Amino acid sequence: QVHLVESGGGLVQAGGSLRLSCAASGSVFRFNTMGWYRQGPGKQRELVAAITSGSNTNYADSVKGRFTISRDNAKNTVYLQMNSLKPEDTAVYYCTADTVVTHLRYWGKGTLVTVSS
């Protein structure tokens, strides 16, 4: 079993920045891709960013140039630096971690990011 603990969410005004962190712990020692999803009010969950074990990255078009995903493999932690935040970025942000051997995707409980105008 894997436990993902997210932190860093909160309230910020448009144009501001937040840094989300997600630390994975449990019986798994190593992960493949880790990432961030989000779900805004009345919207479907969408991929925000993903990063492979080799630190290759992919981003949703809506956040390219504004968000940066990174990871610390020794700490099994993934980060999302969010700059130039917009009201449409308001959502619950979920961390994910994919296991190597069993190919399971674990999810955090989510952290709320609210961007006010």
PDB file of C-alpha atoms in Angstrom:
ATOM      1  CA  GLN A   1       0.000   0.000   0.000  1.00  0.00           C
ATOM      2  CA  VAL A   2       1.159   3.506  -0.884  1.00  0.00           C
ATOM      3  CA  HIS A   3       0.247   6.699   0.917  1.00  0.00           C
ATOM      4  CA  LEU A   4       0.541  10.025  -0.903  1.00  0.00           C
ATOM      5  CA  VAL A   5       0.553  13.197   1.170  1.00  0.00           C
ATOM      6  CA  GLU A   6       0.002  16.483  -0.629  1.00  0.00           C
ATOM      7  CA  SER A   7       0.743  19.928   0.699  1.00  0.00           C
ATOM      8  CA  GLY A   8       0.999  23.505  -0.486  1.00  0.00           C
ATOM      9  CA  GLY A   9      -2.531  24.261  -1.603  1.00  0.00           C
ATOM     10  CA  GLY A  10      -4.335  27.368  -0.550  1.00  0.00           C
ATOM     11  CA  LEU A  11      -5.789  30.678  -1.608  1.00  0.00           C
ATOM     12  CA  VAL A  12      -3.839  32.964  -3.908  1.00  0.00           C
ATOM     13  CA  GLN A  13      -4.717  35.950  -6.050  1.00  0.00           C
ATOM     14  CA  ALA A  14      -4.430  35.923  -9.820  1.00  0.00           C
ATOM     15  CA  GLY A  15      -0.850  36.298 -10.968  1.00  0.00           C
ATOM     16  CA  GLY A  16       0.518  34.725  -7.825  1.00  0.00           C
ATOM     17  CA  SER A  17       2.402  31.496  -7.271  1.00  0.00           C
ATOM     18  CA  LEU A  18       2.088  28.299  -5.281  1.00  0.00           C
ATOM     19  CA  ARG A  19       4.297  25.246  -4.927  1.00  0.00           C
ATOM     20  CA  LEU A  20       2.620  21.898  -4.368  1.00  0.00           C
ATOM     21  CA  SER A  21       4.461  18.937  -2.888  1.00  0.00           C
ATOM     22  CA  CYS A  22       3.524  15.277  -2.713  1.00  0.00           C
ATOM     23  CA  ALA A  23       5.488  12.724  -0.725  1.00  0.00           C
ATOM     24  CA  ALA A  24       4.902   9.031  -1.357  1.00  0.00           C
ATOM     25  CA  SER A  25       5.485   6.440   1.323  1.00  0.00           C
ATOM     26  CA  GLY A  26       4.680   2.808   2.033  1.00  0.00           C
ATOM     27  CA  SER A  27       5.794  -0.585   0.813  1.00  0.00           C
ATOM     28  CA  VAL A  28       6.916   0.650  -2.613  1.00  0.00           C
ATOM     29  CA  PHE A  29      10.526   1.744  -2.964  1.00  0.00           C
ATOM     30  CA  ARG A  30      10.494   3.201  -6.472  1.00  0.00           C
ATOM     31  CA  PHE A  31       8.014   4.709  -8.906  1.00  0.00           C
ATOM     32  CA  ASN A  32       7.698   5.160 -12.618  1.00  0.00           C
ATOM     33  CA  THR A  33       5.711   8.183 -13.752  1.00  0.00           C
ATOM     34  CA  MET A  34       4.437  10.609 -11.144  1.00  0.00           C
ATOM     35  CA  GLY A  35       2.073  13.421 -11.894  1.00  0.00           C
ATOM     36  CA  TRP A  36      -0.586  15.924 -11.047  1.00  0.00           C
ATOM     37  CA  TYR A  37      -4.229  15.984 -12.046  1.00  0.00           C
ATOM     38  CA  ARG A  38      -6.851  18.554 -11.197  1.00  0.00           C
ATOM     39  CA  GLN A  39     -10.608  18.803 -11.096  1.00  0.00           C
ATOM     40  CA  GLY A  40     -12.331  22.161 -11.088  1.00  0.00           C
ATOM     41  CA  PRO A  41     -15.933  22.813 -10.072  1.00  0.00           C
ATOM     42  CA  GLY A  42     -18.292  21.116 -12.510  1.00  0.00           C
ATOM     43  CA  LYS A  43     -15.417  19.842 -14.629  1.00  0.00           C
ATOM     44  CA  GLN A  44     -13.863  16.471 -15.383  1.00  0.00           C
ATOM     45  CA  ARG A  45     -10.540  15.500 -13.912  1.00  0.00           C
ATOM     46  CA  GLU A  46      -7.686  16.421 -16.233  1.00  0.00           C
ATOM     47  CA  LEU A  47      -3.974  15.800 -16.433  1.00  0.00           C
ATOM     48  CA  VAL A  48      -1.898  18.832 -15.506  1.00  0.00           C
ATOM     49  CA  ALA A  49       1.643  17.492 -15.699  1.00  0.00           C
ATOM     50  CA  ALA A  50       3.550  14.229 -15.567  1.00  0.00           C
ATOM     51  CA  ILE A  51       7.175  13.316 -15.037  1.00  0.00           C
ATOM     52  CA  THR A  52       8.897  10.004 -15.705  1.00  0.00           C
ATOM     53  CA  SER A  53      11.474   8.314 -13.526  1.00  0.00           C
ATOM     54  CA  GLY A  54      14.087   9.807 -15.854  1.00  0.00           C
ATOM     55  CA  SER A  55      12.621  13.303 -15.376  1.00  0.00           C
ATOM     56  CA  ASN A  56      11.075  13.644 -18.824  1.00  0.00           C
ATOM     57  CA  THR A  57       8.013  15.868 -18.574  1.00  0.00           C
ATOM     58  CA  ASN A  58       4.669  16.499 -20.238  1.00  0.00           C
ATOM     59  CA  TYR A  59       2.243  19.344 -19.601  1.00  0.00           C
ATOM     60  CA  ALA A  60      -1.293  20.247 -20.447  1.00  0.00           C
ATOM     61  CA  ASP A  61      -1.354  23.013 -23.042  1.00  0.00           C
ATOM     62  CA  SER A  62      -3.199  25.265 -20.618  1.00  0.00           C
ATOM     63  CA  VAL A  63      -0.296  25.303 -18.145  1.00  0.00           C
ATOM     64  CA  LYS A  64       2.747  25.210 -20.418  1.00  0.00           C
ATOM     65  CA  GLY A  65       5.139  28.000 -19.606  1.00  0.00           C
ATOM     66  CA  ARG A  66       3.508  28.618 -16.237  1.00  0.00           C
ATOM     67  CA  PHE A  67       3.811  25.336 -14.315  1.00  0.00           C
ATOM     68  CA  THR A  68       6.887  23.200 -13.717  1.00  0.00           C
ATOM     69  CA  ILE A  69       6.849  19.628 -12.468  1.00  0.00           C
ATOM     70  CA  SER A  70       9.890  18.084 -10.804  1.00  0.00           C
ATOM     71  CA  ARG A  71      10.736  15.124  -8.607  1.00  0.00           C
ATOM     72  CA  ASP A  72      13.212  13.939  -6.037  1.00  0.00           C
ATOM     73  CA  ASN A  73      13.557  10.195  -6.505  1.00  0.00           C
ATOM     74  CA  ALA A  74      15.515   9.715  -3.290  1.00  0.00           C
ATOM     75  CA  LYS A  75      12.597  11.201  -1.363  1.00  0.00           C
ATOM     76  CA  ASN A  76       9.846   9.797  -3.616  1.00  0.00           C
ATOM     77  CA  THR A  77       8.469  13.296  -3.802  1.00  0.00           C
ATOM     78  CA  VAL A  78       6.954  15.170  -6.733  1.00  0.00           C
ATOM     79  CA  TYR A  79       6.495  18.932  -6.926  1.00  0.00           C
ATOM     80  CA  LEU A  80       4.415  21.325  -8.972  1.00  0.00           C
ATOM     81  CA  GLN A  81       5.576  24.919  -9.157  1.00  0.00           C
ATOM     82  CA  MET A  82       2.657  27.047 -10.315  1.00  0.00           C
ATOM     83  CA  ASN A  83       3.335  30.586 -11.489  1.00  0.00           C
ATOM     84  CA  SER A  84       1.136  33.245 -13.073  1.00  0.00           C
ATOM     85  CA  LEU A  85      -1.941  31.593 -11.649  1.00  0.00           C
ATOM     86  CA  LYS A  86      -5.318  32.291 -13.221  1.00  0.00           C
ATOM     87  CA  PRO A  87      -8.826  31.905 -11.806  1.00  0.00           C
ATOM     88  CA  GLU A  88      -9.379  28.973 -14.179  1.00  0.00           C
ATOM     89  CA  ASP A  89      -6.597  27.128 -12.349  1.00  0.00           C
ATOM     90  CA  THR A  90      -8.915  26.841  -9.353  1.00  0.00           C
ATOM     91  CA  ALA A  91      -9.329  23.133  -8.658  1.00  0.00           C
ATOM     92  CA  VAL A  92      -8.548  20.273  -6.367  1.00  0.00           C
ATOM     93  CA  TYR A  93      -5.097  19.053  -7.342  1.00  0.00           C
ATOM     94  CA  TYR A  94      -4.318  15.345  -7.024  1.00  0.00           C
ATOM     95  CA  CYS A  95      -0.919  13.711  -6.910  1.00  0.00           C
ATOM     96  CA  THR A  96      -0.331  10.354  -8.618  1.00  0.00           C
ATOM     97  CA  ALA A  97       2.435   7.778  -8.442  1.00  0.00           C
ATOM     98  CA  ASP A  98       2.743   4.711 -10.660  1.00  0.00           C
ATOM     99  CA  THR A  99       4.408   1.567  -9.344  1.00  0.00           C
ATOM    100  CA  VAL A 100       7.119  -0.204 -11.293  1.00  0.00           C
ATOM    101  CA  VAL A 101       6.301  -3.880 -10.804  1.00  0.00           C
ATOM    102  CA  THR A 102       2.539  -4.013 -10.306  1.00  0.00           C
ATOM    103  CA  HIS A 103       1.683  -1.057 -12.575  1.00  0.00           C
ATOM    104  CA  LEU A 104      -0.755   0.477 -10.135  1.00  0.00           C
ATOM    105  CA  ARG A 105      -1.602   4.163  -9.971  1.00  0.00           C
ATOM    106  CA  TYR A 106      -1.957   5.581  -6.504  1.00  0.00           C
ATOM    107  CA  TRP A 107      -3.739   8.841  -5.793  1.00  0.00           C
ATOM    108  CA  GLY A 108      -3.496  11.403  -3.062  1.00  0.00           C
ATOM    109  CA  LYS A 109      -6.599  12.786  -1.435  1.00  0.00           C
ATOM    110  CA  GLY A 110      -6.153  16.145  -3.134  1.00  0.00           C
ATOM    111  CA  THR A 111      -5.299  19.671  -2.105  1.00  0.00           C
ATOM    112  CA  LEU A 112      -7.463  22.665  -2.946  1.00  0.00           C
ATOM    113  CA  VAL A 113      -6.036  25.559  -4.920  1.00  0.00           C
ATOM    114  CA  THR A 114      -8.228  28.644  -5.154  1.00  0.00           C
ATOM    115  CA  VAL A 115      -7.200  31.547  -7.373  1.00  0.00           C
ATOM    116  CA  SER A 116      -9.146  34.725  -6.818  1.00  0.00           C
ATOM    117  CA  SER A 117      -9.525  37.614  -9.239  1.00  0.00           C
TER     118      SER A 117
END
